[in-house]
Each structure stands twice: as structure tokens, then as C-alpha cells.
Amino acid sequence: MGSLAAFPVLIITLMVQLAIISRLPLLHGTADLMLLVLVAWALQERVRTAWLWTLLGGIMVTLVSGLPFYMPIFGYLIATGIALLLRRQVWQTQLLAMFVTTFSTTLIYHGLSLAVLQITGRGLPIGDSLTLVTLPSALINLMLALPVYTLITDLAHWIYPAEIA
């Protein structure tokens, strides 16, 4: 059931990100709703389809992104890996893991994006990129982390109900 739910949830997430979230920048940074959804999904205890959701989400973002085709997939795989690692290590405080993963993976994703753009010759000044894009994006992602985590937790409980003994 979790695999089938990935398609509508991720398509709606991408549409909301493109139509609404991208139109609400802070300086030049915007939130990455797909990243937040994938991290929140990976942090759920009963979820076993986090890698599938990550691949689907990465492919969807790749189709609409100006970055090279492998960058969103690779960035989201790193985010899911960190989330799954934190889920095992900090299992009692998943909300803290959500905030830590959101902040760290936003910085990693933006760092990788800047590196790829530098390599391909479309680089941006690093100082301006950090202060005008990366840090505002991290702030917006942190502000949206709690509502996204709450919605995805409810979705996970609906898809994977607790077994009654």
C-alpha cells in the first residue's frame, strides 16, 4: 500500500512545490517540499518503502529541474540515508531527527548543487549563494518541517495502521 501511495502523494507534493512554494521566496531561497516529505517519510517507524519514495521523488524533480539529471536523485538519496540512520540512532525523538536532517540535508543538497553548477560552468559566487539562497532555504525548510512531519506522520499511520494484539 505504501508503494502505491507514493505516486499521488509525490505528484501532489511536486505540484504544490512548483505552483505555490516556489512563488514564496525568502531573499532568493525557496523551500524544498519534496525533500521535507521524503525525510519525514523515512523517519516513520513502520515505513519500509522510503528508498522507493526517494527514487520516485528524485525522478519527478529531475524532470522539472534545471540541474543535471542525477543531482536531485543523488541529493535525495543522501537525505533519506541520513534520515534512516538517525531513525535508528535517535529513535525516541523523531521530531529532533526531522529538524537535524532537514537542516543538514538542505546544506548538503545546496552544496552539491553549487558544486555541480561550478563543474558544468554555470557557477554562482559561493558567498552570494550561501547568504542569498542556501541559508534562507534552510530557514524556510525548518519552518515547514513541523507541519510536513505532522501530515506525513498522519499519512503513515493511515497507510500502516497499528496492529491490535
Coordinates of N, CA and C in Angstrom, one line a residue, residues 10-100:
L10 N 3.5 12.0 -4.0 CA 4.6 12.7 -4.5 C 4.3 13.7 -5.7
I11 N 3.3 13.3 -6.5 CA 2.8 14.2 -7.6 C 2.2 15.4 -7.0
I12 N 1.3 15.3 -5.9 CA 0.7 16.4 -5.3 C 1.8 17.3 -4.6
T13 N 2.8 16.6 -4.0 CA 3.9 17.4 -3.4 C 4.6 18.2 -4.4
L14 N 4.9 17.6 -5.6 CA 5.6 18.3 -6.6 C 4.8 19.5 -7.2
M15 N 3.5 19.3 -7.4 CA 2.6 20.3 -7.9 C 2.5 21.5 -6.9
V16 N 2.4 21.2 -5.6 CA 2.3 22.2 -4.6 C 3.7 23.0 -4.5
Q17 N 4.8 22.3 -4.7 CA 6.1 22.9 -4.6 C 6.2 23.8 -5.8
L18 N 5.8 23.4 -7.0 CA 6.0 24.2 -8.2 C 5.0 25.4 -8.3
A19 N 3.8 25.1 -7.9 CA 2.8 26.2 -8.0 C 2.7 27.2 -6.9
I20 N 3.0 26.7 -5.7 CA 2.8 27.6 -4.5 C 4.1 27.9 -3.8
I21 N 4.8 26.9 -3.4 CA 6.0 27.1 -2.6 C 7.1 27.9 -3.3
S22 N 7.3 27.6 -4.6 CA 8.4 28.3 -5.3 C 8.0 29.8 -5.6
R23 N 6.8 30.1 -5.4 CA 6.4 31.6 -5.5 C 6.5 32.3 -4.2
L24 N 7.0 31.7 -3.1 CA 7.1 32.3 -1.8 C 8.6 32.3 -1.4
P25 N 9.5 33.1 -2.1 CA 10.9 33.0 -1.7 C 11.2 33.9 -0.5
L26 N 12.3 33.6 0.2 CA 12.9 34.4 1.2 C 14.2 34.8 0.6
L27 N 14.5 36.1 0.3 CA 15.6 36.5 -0.5 C 15.5 35.8 -1.8
H28 N 16.4 34.8 -2.1 CA 16.3 34.1 -3.3 C 16.1 32.6 -3.0
G29 N 16.0 32.2 -1.8 CA 15.8 30.8 -1.4 C 14.4 30.4 -1.3
T30 N 14.1 29.2 -1.6 CA 12.7 28.7 -1.5 C 12.8 27.3 -0.8
A31 N 11.7 26.9 -0.3 CA 11.6 25.6 0.4 C 11.6 24.5 -0.6
D32 N 12.1 23.3 -0.1 CA 12.1 22.1 -0.9 C 11.2 21.2 -0.3
L33 N 9.9 21.2 -0.7 CA 8.9 20.4 -0.1 C 9.1 19.0 -0.3
M34 N 9.6 18.6 -1.5 CA 9.9 17.2 -1.8 C 10.9 16.6 -0.8
L35 N 11.9 17.4 -0.5 CA 12.9 17.0 0.5 C 12.3 16.7 1.8
L36 N 11.4 17.7 2.2 CA 10.8 17.5 3.5 C 9.9 16.3 3.6
V37 N 9.1 16.1 2.6 CA 8.3 14.9 2.5 C 9.1 13.6 2.6
L38 N 10.1 13.5 1.8 CA 10.9 12.3 1.8 C 11.6 12.1 3.1
V39 N 12.1 13.1 3.7 CA 12.8 12.9 5.0 C 11.7 12.5 6.1
A40 N 10.6 13.2 6.1 CA 9.5 12.8 7.1 C 9.1 11.4 6.9
W41 N 8.9 11.0 5.6 CA 8.5 9.6 5.3 C 9.5 8.6 5.8
A42 N 10.8 8.9 5.6 CA 11.9 8.0 6.0 C 12.0 7.9 7.5
L43 N 11.6 8.9 8.2 CA 11.6 8.9 9.7 C 10.5 8.1 10.4
Q44 N 9.5 7.7 9.6 CA 8.4 6.9 10.2 C 8.8 5.5 10.5
E45 N 8.5 5.0 11.7 CA 8.9 3.7 12.2 C 8.5 2.5 11.3
R46 N 7.2 2.5 10.9 CA 6.6 1.4 10.2 C 6.9 1.4 8.7
V47 N 7.4 2.5 8.2 CA 7.6 2.6 6.8 C 8.8 1.8 6.3
R48 N 8.6 1.0 5.2 CA 9.7 0.2 4.6 C 9.9 0.6 3.2
T49 N 9.2 1.6 2.7 CA 9.3 2.0 1.3 C 10.0 3.3 1.1
A50 N 10.9 3.7 2.0 CA 11.5 5.0 1.9 C 12.4 5.2 0.7
W51 N 13.1 4.1 0.4 CA 14.0 4.2 -0.8 C 13.2 4.3 -2.1
L52 N 12.1 3.6 -2.2 CA 11.3 3.7 -3.4 C 10.7 5.1 -3.5
W53 N 10.2 5.7 -2.5 CA 9.7 7.0 -2.5 C 10.8 8.0 -2.9
T54 N 12.0 7.8 -2.4 CA 13.1 8.7 -2.7 C 13.4 8.6 -4.2
L55 N 13.5 7.5 -4.8 CA 13.8 7.3 -6.2 C 12.7 8.0 -7.0
L56 N 11.4 7.7 -6.7 CA 10.3 8.3 -7.4 C 10.3 9.9 -7.3
G57 N 10.5 10.4 -6.1 CA 10.6 11.8 -5.9 C 11.8 12.4 -6.6
G58 N 12.9 11.8 -6.6 CA 14.1 12.3 -7.3 C 13.9 12.3 -8.8
I59 N 13.2 11.3 -9.3 CA 12.9 11.3 -10.8 C 12.0 12.4 -11.1
M60 N 10.9 12.6 -10.3 CA 10.0 13.6 -10.6 C 10.6 15.0 -10.6
V61 N 11.4 15.3 -9.6 CA 12.1 16.6 -9.5 C 13.1 16.7 -10.6
T62 N 13.8 15.7 -11.0 CA 14.7 15.7 -12.1 C 14.0 16.1 -13.4
L63 N 12.8 15.7 -13.6 CA 12.1 16.1 -14.8 C 11.7 17.5 -14.9
V64 N 11.6 18.2 -13.8 CA 11.2 19.6 -13.8 C 12.4 20.6 -13.4
S65 N 13.5 20.0 -13.1 CA 14.6 20.8 -12.6 C 15.6 21.2 -13.7
G66 N 16.3 22.3 -13.4 CA 17.3 22.7 -14.4 C 18.7 22.1 -14.1
L67 N 18.8 21.4 -13.0 CA 20.0 20.7 -12.6 C 20.2 19.5 -13.5
P68 N 21.5 19.0 -13.6 CA 21.7 17.7 -14.3 C 20.9 16.6 -13.7
F69 N 20.5 15.6 -14.5 CA 19.5 14.6 -14.2 C 19.8 13.8 -12.9
Y70 N 21.1 13.6 -12.6 CA 21.5 12.8 -11.5 C 21.5 13.6 -10.1
M71 N 21.5 14.9 -10.2 CA 21.7 15.7 -9.0 C 20.5 15.5 -8.0
P72 N 19.3 15.8 -8.4 CA 18.2 15.6 -7.4 C 18.1 14.2 -6.8
I73 N 18.3 13.2 -7.7 CA 18.2 11.8 -7.2 C 19.3 11.5 -6.2
F74 N 20.5 11.9 -6.5 CA 21.6 11.7 -5.6 C 21.4 12.5 -4.3
G75 N 21.0 13.7 -4.3 CA 20.8 14.5 -3.1 C 19.7 14.0 -2.2
Y76 N 18.6 13.5 -2.9 CA 17.5 12.9 -2.1 C 17.9 11.5 -1.5
L77 N 18.7 10.8 -2.2 CA 19.2 9.5 -1.6 C 20.1 9.8 -0.4
I78 N 20.9 10.8 -0.4 CA 21.7 11.2 0.8 C 20.8 11.6 1.9
A79 N 19.7 12.4 1.6 CA 18.8 12.8 2.7 C 18.1 11.6 3.3
T80 N 17.6 10.7 2.5 CA 17.0 9.5 3.0 C 17.9 8.6 3.8
G81 N 19.1 8.5 3.4 CA 20.1 7.7 4.1 C 20.4 8.3 5.5
I82 N 20.5 9.7 5.6 CA 20.7 10.3 6.8 C 19.5 10.2 7.7
A83 N 18.3 10.3 7.2 CA 17.1 10.1 7.9 C 17.0 8.7 8.5
L84 N 17.3 7.7 7.7 CA 17.2 6.3 8.2 C 18.2 6.1 9.2
L85 N 19.4 6.6 9.1 CA 20.4 6.5 10.1 C 20.0 7.1 11.4
L86 N 19.5 8.3 11.3 CA 19.0 9.0 12.6 C 17.8 8.3 13.2
R87 N 17.0 7.7 12.3 CA 15.8 6.9 12.9 C 16.3 5.8 13.7
R88 N 17.4 5.1 13.3 CA 17.9 4.0 14.1 C 18.6 4.5 15.4
Q89 N 19.3 5.7 15.3 CA 20.1 6.1 16.4 C 19.3 7.0 17.4
V90 N 18.4 7.8 16.9 CA 17.7 8.8 17.8 C 16.2 8.4 17.7
W91 N 15.9 7.2 17.9 CA 14.5 6.8 17.7 C 13.4 7.4 18.6
Q92 N 13.8 7.8 19.8 CA 12.8 8.3 20.7 C 12.4 9.8 20.4
T93 N 13.2 10.5 19.7 CA 13.0 11.9 19.4 C 13.0 12.1 17.9
Q94 N 12.0 11.6 17.2 CA 11.9 11.7 15.8 C 11.8 13.1 15.3
L95 N 11.1 14.0 16.1 CA 11.0 15.4 15.7 C 12.3 16.1 15.6
L96 N 13.2 15.8 16.6 CA 14.5 16.3 16.6 C 15.3 15.8 15.4
A97 N 15.1 14.6 15.1 CA 15.8 14.0 13.9 C 15.3 14.7 12.6
M98 N 14.0 15.0 12.6 CA 13.5 15.7 11.4 C 14.1 17.1 11.3
F99 N 14.3 17.8 12.3 CA 14.9 19.1 12.2 C 16.4 19.0 11.9
V100 N 17.1 18.1 12.5 CA 18.5 17.9 12.2 C 18.7 17.5 10.7

